[in-house]
CSV table of C-alpha atoms and ligand atoms in Angstrom, one decimal:
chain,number,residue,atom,x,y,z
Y,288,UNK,CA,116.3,-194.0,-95.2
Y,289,UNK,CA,119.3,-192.1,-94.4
Y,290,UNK,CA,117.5,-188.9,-94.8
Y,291,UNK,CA,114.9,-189.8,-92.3
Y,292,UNK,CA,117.1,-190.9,-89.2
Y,293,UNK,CA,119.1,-187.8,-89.9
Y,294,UNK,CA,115.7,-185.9,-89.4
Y,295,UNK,CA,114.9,-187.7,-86.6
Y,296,UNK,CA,118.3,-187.1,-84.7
Y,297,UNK,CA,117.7,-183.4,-85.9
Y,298,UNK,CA,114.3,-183.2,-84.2
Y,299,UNK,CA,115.9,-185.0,-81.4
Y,300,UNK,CA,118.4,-182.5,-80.8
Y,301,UNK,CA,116.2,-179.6,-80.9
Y,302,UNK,CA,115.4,-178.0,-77.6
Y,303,UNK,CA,112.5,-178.1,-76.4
Y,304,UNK,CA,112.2,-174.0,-76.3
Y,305,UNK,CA,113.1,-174.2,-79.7
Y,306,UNK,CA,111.2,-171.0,-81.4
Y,307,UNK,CA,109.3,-170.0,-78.5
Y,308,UNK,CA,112.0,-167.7,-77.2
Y,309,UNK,CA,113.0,-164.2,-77.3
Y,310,UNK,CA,115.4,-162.2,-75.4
Y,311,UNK,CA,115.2,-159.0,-74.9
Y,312,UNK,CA,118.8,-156.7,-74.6
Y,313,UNK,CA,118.3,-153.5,-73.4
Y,314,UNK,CA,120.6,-150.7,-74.7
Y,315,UNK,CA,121.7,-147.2,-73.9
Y,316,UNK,CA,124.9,-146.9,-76.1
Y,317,UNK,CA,126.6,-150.2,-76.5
Y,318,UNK,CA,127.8,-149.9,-80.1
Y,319,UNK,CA,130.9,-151.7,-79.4
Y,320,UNK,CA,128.8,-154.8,-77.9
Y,321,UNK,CA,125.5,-154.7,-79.7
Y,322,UNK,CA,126.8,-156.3,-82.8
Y,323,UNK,CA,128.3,-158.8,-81.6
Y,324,UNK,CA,125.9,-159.5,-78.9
Y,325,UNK,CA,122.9,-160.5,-81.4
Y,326,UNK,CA,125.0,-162.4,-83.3
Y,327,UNK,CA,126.1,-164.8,-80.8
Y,328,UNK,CA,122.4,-165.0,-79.6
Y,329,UNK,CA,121.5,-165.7,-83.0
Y,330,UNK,CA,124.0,-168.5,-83.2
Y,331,UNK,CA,122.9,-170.1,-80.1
Y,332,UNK,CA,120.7,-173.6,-80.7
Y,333,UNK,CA,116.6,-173.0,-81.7
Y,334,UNK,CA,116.0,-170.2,-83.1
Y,335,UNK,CA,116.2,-167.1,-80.0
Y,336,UNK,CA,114.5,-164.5,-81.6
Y,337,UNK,CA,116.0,-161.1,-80.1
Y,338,UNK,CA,114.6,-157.9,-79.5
Y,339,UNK,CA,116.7,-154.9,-78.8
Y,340,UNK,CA,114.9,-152.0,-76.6
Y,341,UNK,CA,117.3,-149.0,-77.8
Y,342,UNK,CA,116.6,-145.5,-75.7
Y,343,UNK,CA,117.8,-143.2,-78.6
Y,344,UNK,CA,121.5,-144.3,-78.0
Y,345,UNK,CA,123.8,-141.2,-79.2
Y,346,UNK,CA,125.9,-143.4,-80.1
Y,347,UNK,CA,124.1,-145.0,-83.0
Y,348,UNK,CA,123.4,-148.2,-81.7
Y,349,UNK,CA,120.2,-148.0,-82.5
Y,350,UNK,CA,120.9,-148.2,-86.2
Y,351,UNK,CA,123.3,-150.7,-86.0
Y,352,UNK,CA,120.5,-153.2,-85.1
Y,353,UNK,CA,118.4,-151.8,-87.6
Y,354,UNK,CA,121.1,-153.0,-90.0
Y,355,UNK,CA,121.2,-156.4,-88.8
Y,356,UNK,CA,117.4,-156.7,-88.2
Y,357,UNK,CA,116.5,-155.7,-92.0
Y,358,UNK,CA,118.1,-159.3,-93.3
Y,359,UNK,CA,117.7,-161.4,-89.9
Y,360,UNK,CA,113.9,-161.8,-89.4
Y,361,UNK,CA,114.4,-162.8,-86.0
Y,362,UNK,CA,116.0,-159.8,-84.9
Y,363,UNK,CA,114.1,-156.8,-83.5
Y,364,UNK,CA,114.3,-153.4,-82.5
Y,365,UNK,CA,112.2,-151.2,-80.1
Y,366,UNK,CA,113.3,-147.4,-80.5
Y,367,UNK,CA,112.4,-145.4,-77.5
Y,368,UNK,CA,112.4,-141.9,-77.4
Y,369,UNK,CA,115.0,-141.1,-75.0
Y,370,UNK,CA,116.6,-142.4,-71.7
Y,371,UNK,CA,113.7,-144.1,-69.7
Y,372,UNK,CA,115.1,-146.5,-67.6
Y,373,UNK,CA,115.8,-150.3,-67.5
Y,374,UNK,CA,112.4,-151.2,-65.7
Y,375,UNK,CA,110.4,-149.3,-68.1
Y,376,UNK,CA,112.7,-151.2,-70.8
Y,377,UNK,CA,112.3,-154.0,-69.8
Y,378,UNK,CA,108.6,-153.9,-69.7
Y,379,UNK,CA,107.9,-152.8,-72.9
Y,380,UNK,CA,109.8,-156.0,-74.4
Y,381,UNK,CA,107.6,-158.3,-72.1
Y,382,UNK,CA,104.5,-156.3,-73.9
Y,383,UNK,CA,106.6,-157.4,-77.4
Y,384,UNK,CA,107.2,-160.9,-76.3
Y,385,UNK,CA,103.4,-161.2,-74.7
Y,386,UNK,CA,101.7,-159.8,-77.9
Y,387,UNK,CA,104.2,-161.9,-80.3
Y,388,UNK,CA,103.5,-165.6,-78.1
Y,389,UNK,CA,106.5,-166.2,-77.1
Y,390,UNK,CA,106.8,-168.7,-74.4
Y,391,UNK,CA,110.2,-167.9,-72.7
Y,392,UNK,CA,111.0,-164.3,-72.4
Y,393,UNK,CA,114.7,-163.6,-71.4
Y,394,UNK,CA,116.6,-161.0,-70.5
Y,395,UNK,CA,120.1,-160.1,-70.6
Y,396,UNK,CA,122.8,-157.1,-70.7
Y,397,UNK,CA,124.3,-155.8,-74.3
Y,398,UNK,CA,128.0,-155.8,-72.9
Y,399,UNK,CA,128.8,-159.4,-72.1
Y,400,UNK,CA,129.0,-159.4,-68.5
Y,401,UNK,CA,126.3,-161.8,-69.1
Y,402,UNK,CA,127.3,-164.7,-71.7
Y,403,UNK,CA,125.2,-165.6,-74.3
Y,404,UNK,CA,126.7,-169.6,-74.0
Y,405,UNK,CA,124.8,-169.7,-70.7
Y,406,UNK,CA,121.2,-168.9,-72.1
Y,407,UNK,CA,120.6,-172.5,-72.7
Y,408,UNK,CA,121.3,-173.5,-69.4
Y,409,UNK,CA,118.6,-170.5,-68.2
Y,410,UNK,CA,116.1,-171.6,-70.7
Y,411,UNK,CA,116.1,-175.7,-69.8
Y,412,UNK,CA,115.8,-175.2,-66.2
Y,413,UNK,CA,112.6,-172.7,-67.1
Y,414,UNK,CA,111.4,-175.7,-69.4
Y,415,UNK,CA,111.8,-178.1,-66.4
Y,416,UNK,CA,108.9,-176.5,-64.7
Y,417,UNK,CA,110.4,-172.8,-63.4
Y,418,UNK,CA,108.4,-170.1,-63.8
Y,419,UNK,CA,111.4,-167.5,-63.2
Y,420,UNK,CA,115.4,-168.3,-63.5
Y,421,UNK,CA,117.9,-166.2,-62.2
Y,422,UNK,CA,121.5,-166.2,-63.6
Y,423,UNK,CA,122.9,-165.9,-60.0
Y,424,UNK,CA,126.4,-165.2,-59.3
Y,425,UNK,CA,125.5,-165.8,-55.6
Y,426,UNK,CA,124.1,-169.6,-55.5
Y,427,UNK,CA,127.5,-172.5,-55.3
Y,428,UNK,CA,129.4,-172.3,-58.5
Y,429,UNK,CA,128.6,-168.7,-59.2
Y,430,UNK,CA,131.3,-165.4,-59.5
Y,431,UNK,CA,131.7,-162.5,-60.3
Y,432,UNK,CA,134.8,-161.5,-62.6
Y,433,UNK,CA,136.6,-157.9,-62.3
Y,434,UNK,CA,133.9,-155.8,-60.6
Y,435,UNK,CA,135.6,-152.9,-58.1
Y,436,UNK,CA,134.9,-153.2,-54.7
Y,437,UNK,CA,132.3,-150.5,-54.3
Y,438,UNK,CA,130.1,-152.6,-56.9
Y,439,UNK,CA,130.3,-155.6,-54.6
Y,440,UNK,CA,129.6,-153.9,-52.0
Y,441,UNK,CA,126.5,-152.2,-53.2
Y,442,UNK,CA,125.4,-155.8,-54.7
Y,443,UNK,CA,125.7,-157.3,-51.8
Y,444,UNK,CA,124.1,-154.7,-49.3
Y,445,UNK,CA,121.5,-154.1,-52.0
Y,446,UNK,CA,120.7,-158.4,-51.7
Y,447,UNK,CA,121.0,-158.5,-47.8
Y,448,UNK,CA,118.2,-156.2,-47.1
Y,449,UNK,CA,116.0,-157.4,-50.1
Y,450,UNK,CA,116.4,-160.8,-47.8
Y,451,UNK,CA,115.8,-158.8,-44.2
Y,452,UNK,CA,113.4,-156.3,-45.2
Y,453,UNK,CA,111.6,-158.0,-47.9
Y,454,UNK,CA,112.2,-161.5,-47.1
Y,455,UNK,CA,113.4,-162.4,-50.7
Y,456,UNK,CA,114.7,-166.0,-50.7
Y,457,UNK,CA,116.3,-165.3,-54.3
Y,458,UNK,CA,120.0,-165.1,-53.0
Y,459,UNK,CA,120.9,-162.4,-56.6
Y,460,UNK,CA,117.7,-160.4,-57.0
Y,461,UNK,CA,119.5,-157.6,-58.8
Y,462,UNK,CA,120.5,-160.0,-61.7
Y,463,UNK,CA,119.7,-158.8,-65.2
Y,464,UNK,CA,120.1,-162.4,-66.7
Y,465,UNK,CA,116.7,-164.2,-66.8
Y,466,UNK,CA,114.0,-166.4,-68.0
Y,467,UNK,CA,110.8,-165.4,-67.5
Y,468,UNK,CA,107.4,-168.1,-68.5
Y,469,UNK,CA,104.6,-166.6,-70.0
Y,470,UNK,CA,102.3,-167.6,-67.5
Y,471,UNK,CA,104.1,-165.4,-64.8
Y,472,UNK,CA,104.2,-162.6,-66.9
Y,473,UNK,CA,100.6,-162.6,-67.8
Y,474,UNK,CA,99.9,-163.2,-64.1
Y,475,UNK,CA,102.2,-159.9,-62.7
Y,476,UNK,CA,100.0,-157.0,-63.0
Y,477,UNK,CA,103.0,-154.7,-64.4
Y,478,UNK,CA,101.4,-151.8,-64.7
Y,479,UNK,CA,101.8,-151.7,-61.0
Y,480,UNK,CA,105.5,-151.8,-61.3
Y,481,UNK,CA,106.8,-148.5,-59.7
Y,482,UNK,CA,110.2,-148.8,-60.3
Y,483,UNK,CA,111.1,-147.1,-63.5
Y,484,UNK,CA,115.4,-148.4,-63.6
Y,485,UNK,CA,117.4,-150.8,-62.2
Y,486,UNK,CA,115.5,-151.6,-59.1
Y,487,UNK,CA,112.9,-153.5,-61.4
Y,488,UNK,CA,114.7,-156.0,-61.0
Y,489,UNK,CA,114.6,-156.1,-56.7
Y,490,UNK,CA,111.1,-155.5,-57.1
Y,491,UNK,CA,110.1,-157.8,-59.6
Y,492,UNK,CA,111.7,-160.8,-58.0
Y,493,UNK,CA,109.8,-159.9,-54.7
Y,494,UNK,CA,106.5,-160.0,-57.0
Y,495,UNK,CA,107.1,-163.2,-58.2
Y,496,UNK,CA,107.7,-164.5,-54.7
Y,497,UNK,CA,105.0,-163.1,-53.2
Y,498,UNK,CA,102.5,-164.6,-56.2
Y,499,UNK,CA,104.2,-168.2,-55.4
Y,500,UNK,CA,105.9,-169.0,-58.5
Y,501,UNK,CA,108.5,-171.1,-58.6
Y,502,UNK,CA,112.4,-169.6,-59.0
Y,503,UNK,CA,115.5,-171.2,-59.5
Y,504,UNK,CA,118.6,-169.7,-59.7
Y,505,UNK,CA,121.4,-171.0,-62.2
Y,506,UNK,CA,124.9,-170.2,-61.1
Y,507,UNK,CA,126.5,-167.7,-63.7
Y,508,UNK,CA,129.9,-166.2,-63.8
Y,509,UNK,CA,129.1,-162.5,-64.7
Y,510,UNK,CA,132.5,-160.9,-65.8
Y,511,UNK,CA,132.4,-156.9,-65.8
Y,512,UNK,CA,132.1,-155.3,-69.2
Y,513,UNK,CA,135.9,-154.8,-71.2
Y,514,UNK,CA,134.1,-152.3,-73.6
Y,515,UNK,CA,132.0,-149.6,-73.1
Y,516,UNK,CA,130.7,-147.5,-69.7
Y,517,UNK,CA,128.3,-148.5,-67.4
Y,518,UNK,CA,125.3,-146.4,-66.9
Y,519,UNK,CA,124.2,-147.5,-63.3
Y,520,UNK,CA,124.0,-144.0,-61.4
Y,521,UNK,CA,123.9,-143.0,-57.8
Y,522,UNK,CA,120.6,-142.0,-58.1
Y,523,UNK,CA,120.2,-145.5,-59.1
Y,524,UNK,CA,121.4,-147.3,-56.2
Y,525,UNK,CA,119.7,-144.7,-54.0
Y,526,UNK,CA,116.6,-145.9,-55.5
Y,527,UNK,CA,117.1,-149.4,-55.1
Y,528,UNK,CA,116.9,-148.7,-51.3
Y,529,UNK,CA,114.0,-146.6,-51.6
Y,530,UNK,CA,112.3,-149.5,-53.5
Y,531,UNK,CA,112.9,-151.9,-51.0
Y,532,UNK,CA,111.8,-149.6,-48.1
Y,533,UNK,CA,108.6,-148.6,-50.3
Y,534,UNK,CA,107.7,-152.1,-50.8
Y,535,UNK,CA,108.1,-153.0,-47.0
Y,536,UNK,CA,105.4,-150.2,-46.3
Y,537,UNK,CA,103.4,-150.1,-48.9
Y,538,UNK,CA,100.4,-149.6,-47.1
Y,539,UNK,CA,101.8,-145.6,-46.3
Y,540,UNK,CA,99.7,-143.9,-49.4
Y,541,UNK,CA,103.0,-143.8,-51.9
Y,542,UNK,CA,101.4,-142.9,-54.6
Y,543,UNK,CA,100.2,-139.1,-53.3
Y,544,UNK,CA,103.4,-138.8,-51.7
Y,545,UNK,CA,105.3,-139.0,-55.0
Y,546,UNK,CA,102.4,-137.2,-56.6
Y,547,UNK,CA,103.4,-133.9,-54.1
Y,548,UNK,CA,106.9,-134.3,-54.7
Y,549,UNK,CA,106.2,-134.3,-58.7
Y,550,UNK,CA,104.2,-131.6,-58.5
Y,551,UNK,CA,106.4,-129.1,-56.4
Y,552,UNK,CA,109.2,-130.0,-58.2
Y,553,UNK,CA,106.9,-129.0,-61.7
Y,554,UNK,CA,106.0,-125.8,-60.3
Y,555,UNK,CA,109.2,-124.8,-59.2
Y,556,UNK,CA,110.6,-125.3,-62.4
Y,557,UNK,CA,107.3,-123.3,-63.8
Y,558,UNK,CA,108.4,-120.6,-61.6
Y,559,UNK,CA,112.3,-120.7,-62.7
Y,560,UNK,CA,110.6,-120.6,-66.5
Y,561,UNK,CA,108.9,-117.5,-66.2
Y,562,UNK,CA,111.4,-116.1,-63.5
Y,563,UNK,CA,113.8,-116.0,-66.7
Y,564,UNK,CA,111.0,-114.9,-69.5
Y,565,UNK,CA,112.8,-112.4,-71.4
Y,566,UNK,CA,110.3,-109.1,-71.6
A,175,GDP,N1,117.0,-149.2,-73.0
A,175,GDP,C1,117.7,-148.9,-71.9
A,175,GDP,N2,118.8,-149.7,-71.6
A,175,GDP,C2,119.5,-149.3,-70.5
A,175,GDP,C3,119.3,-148.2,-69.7
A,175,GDP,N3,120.2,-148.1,-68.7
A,175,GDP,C4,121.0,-149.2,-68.9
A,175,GDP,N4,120.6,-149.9,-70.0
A,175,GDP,C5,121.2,-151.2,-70.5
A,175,GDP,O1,121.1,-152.1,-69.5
A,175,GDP,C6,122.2,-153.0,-69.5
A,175,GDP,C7,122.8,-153.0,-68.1
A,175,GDP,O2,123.4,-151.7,-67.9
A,175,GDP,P1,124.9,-151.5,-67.4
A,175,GDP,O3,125.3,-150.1,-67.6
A,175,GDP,O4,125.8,-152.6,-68.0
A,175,GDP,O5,124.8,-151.8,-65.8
A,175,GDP,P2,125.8,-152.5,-64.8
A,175,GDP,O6,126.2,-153.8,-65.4
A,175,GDP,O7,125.0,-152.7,-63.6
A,175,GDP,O8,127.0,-151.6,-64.7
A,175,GDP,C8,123.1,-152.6,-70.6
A,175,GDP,O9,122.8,-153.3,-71.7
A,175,GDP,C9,122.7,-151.1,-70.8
A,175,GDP,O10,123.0,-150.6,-72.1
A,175,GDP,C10,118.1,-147.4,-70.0
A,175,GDP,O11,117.8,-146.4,-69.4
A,175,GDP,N5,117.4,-147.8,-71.1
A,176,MG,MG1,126.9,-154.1,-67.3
């Protein structure tokens, strides 16, 4: 008898996105976080499964996971070949967590700025009925910890004109901590993503807007990373502008502009090649 009310309480206390959850941590050399990182996602309440989407880290982080996933069945690695991006990242582990029937796909960084504590919090709000949930640093109650100025500055111009040009009602659209549904992730066409690195984020959120599902933002106190470098670039934030701009006008024909700038840019590294053909 005794047994059974202690199963009982035990099913009680299981969330209700118990084993219908994967997070996906994308990494570009975090060998001082990754190990860490999956193990307190693996200690966090039903069963997270985690997928690691490793772009052929130098530093070996990579194999680290490898390590952990070859006696933790719900721990997984993606090995890309080289440095592709974040956007591209992520969207290979929403193919992984589409194709595996997972319900809630998250996402979250490998160094911590992002604790793995507030998941849950992420995760019930999603299984309350929102299709998307932002950790947001910039709803009440949110902060962020130990960033230099030029990083708020960029994260806050970057949020201003996704609200003025794009009309983006999500107050922290360039926040990697999320909890997608499946439904909305079937429902994006993301194929028709353009942006291959950070600013898949900006223009993912705008997507999900414009499609009418429902987002919620959870206030999260993201706390720059202690170990490690961060590999945001100024190309990066440059492109995050061009995003926004691109999506305002996306009736100008994009696609064959980018298509001319690729192809100049191929043939005049063609010429440079044979220019310096040894004879
Ligand atoms: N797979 C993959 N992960 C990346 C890439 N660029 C950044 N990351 C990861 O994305 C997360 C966020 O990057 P981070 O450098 O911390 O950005 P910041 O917090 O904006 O400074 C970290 O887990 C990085 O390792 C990339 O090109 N490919
Ligand atoms: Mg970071």
């Amino acid at each position: 008898m005794r047994g059974q009310t202690a199963a009982v309480n035990c099913a009680m206390n299981e969330p209700s996105w118990s084993e219908k959850t994967l997070t996906i941590v994308p990494t570009y050399n975090e060998r001082e976080n990754i190990t860490a990182m999956v193990r307190s996602l693996r200690a966090l309440p039903g069963d997270v499964g985690v997928l690691v989407v490793d772009d052929g880290s130098p530093d070996g982080t990579g194999a680290l996971v490898d390590q952990m996933a070859s006696s933790d069945a719900g721990v997984h690695v993606l090995h890309r070949a080289g440095k592709l991006g974040l956007g591209t990242a992520y969207k290979a582990g929403f193919a992984f967590g589409l194709a595996n029937n997972y319900e809630y796909v998250c996402t979250m960084d490998a160094d911590f700025s992002h604790d793995p504590n507030a998941l849950p919090a992420l995760l019930d709000a999603a299984s309350a009925g929102a299709d998307l949930v932002v950790g947001s640093r910039y709803v009440p109650g949110g902060k962020v910890v130990g960033w230099p100025r030029f990083r708020k500055i960029v994260s806050a111009v970057a949020n201003r004109m996704a609200h003025f040009v794009l009309g983006v009602d999500t107050h922290d659209c360039t926040a990697g901590f999320r909890c997608y549904r499946r439904g909305l992730l079937e429902t994006i066409d993301l194929d028709s993503i353009f942006s291959t690195g950070y600013s898949f984020l900006i223009e993912m959120t705008f997507l999900c807007q414009q499609k009418g599902f429902r987002i919620v933002e959870v206030p999260i106190t993201f706390v720059n990373r202690t170990q490690g470098a961060s590999k945001i670039s100024k190309v990066e934030i440059v492109k995050a502008f061009y995003t926004m701009i691109r999506l305002r006008t996306s009736a100008l024909p994009w696609d064959k502009m980018v298509g001319i700038v690729h192809s100049r840019r191929e043939r005049r590294l063609h010429r440079n090649q044979s220019d310096n053909v040894e004879v």
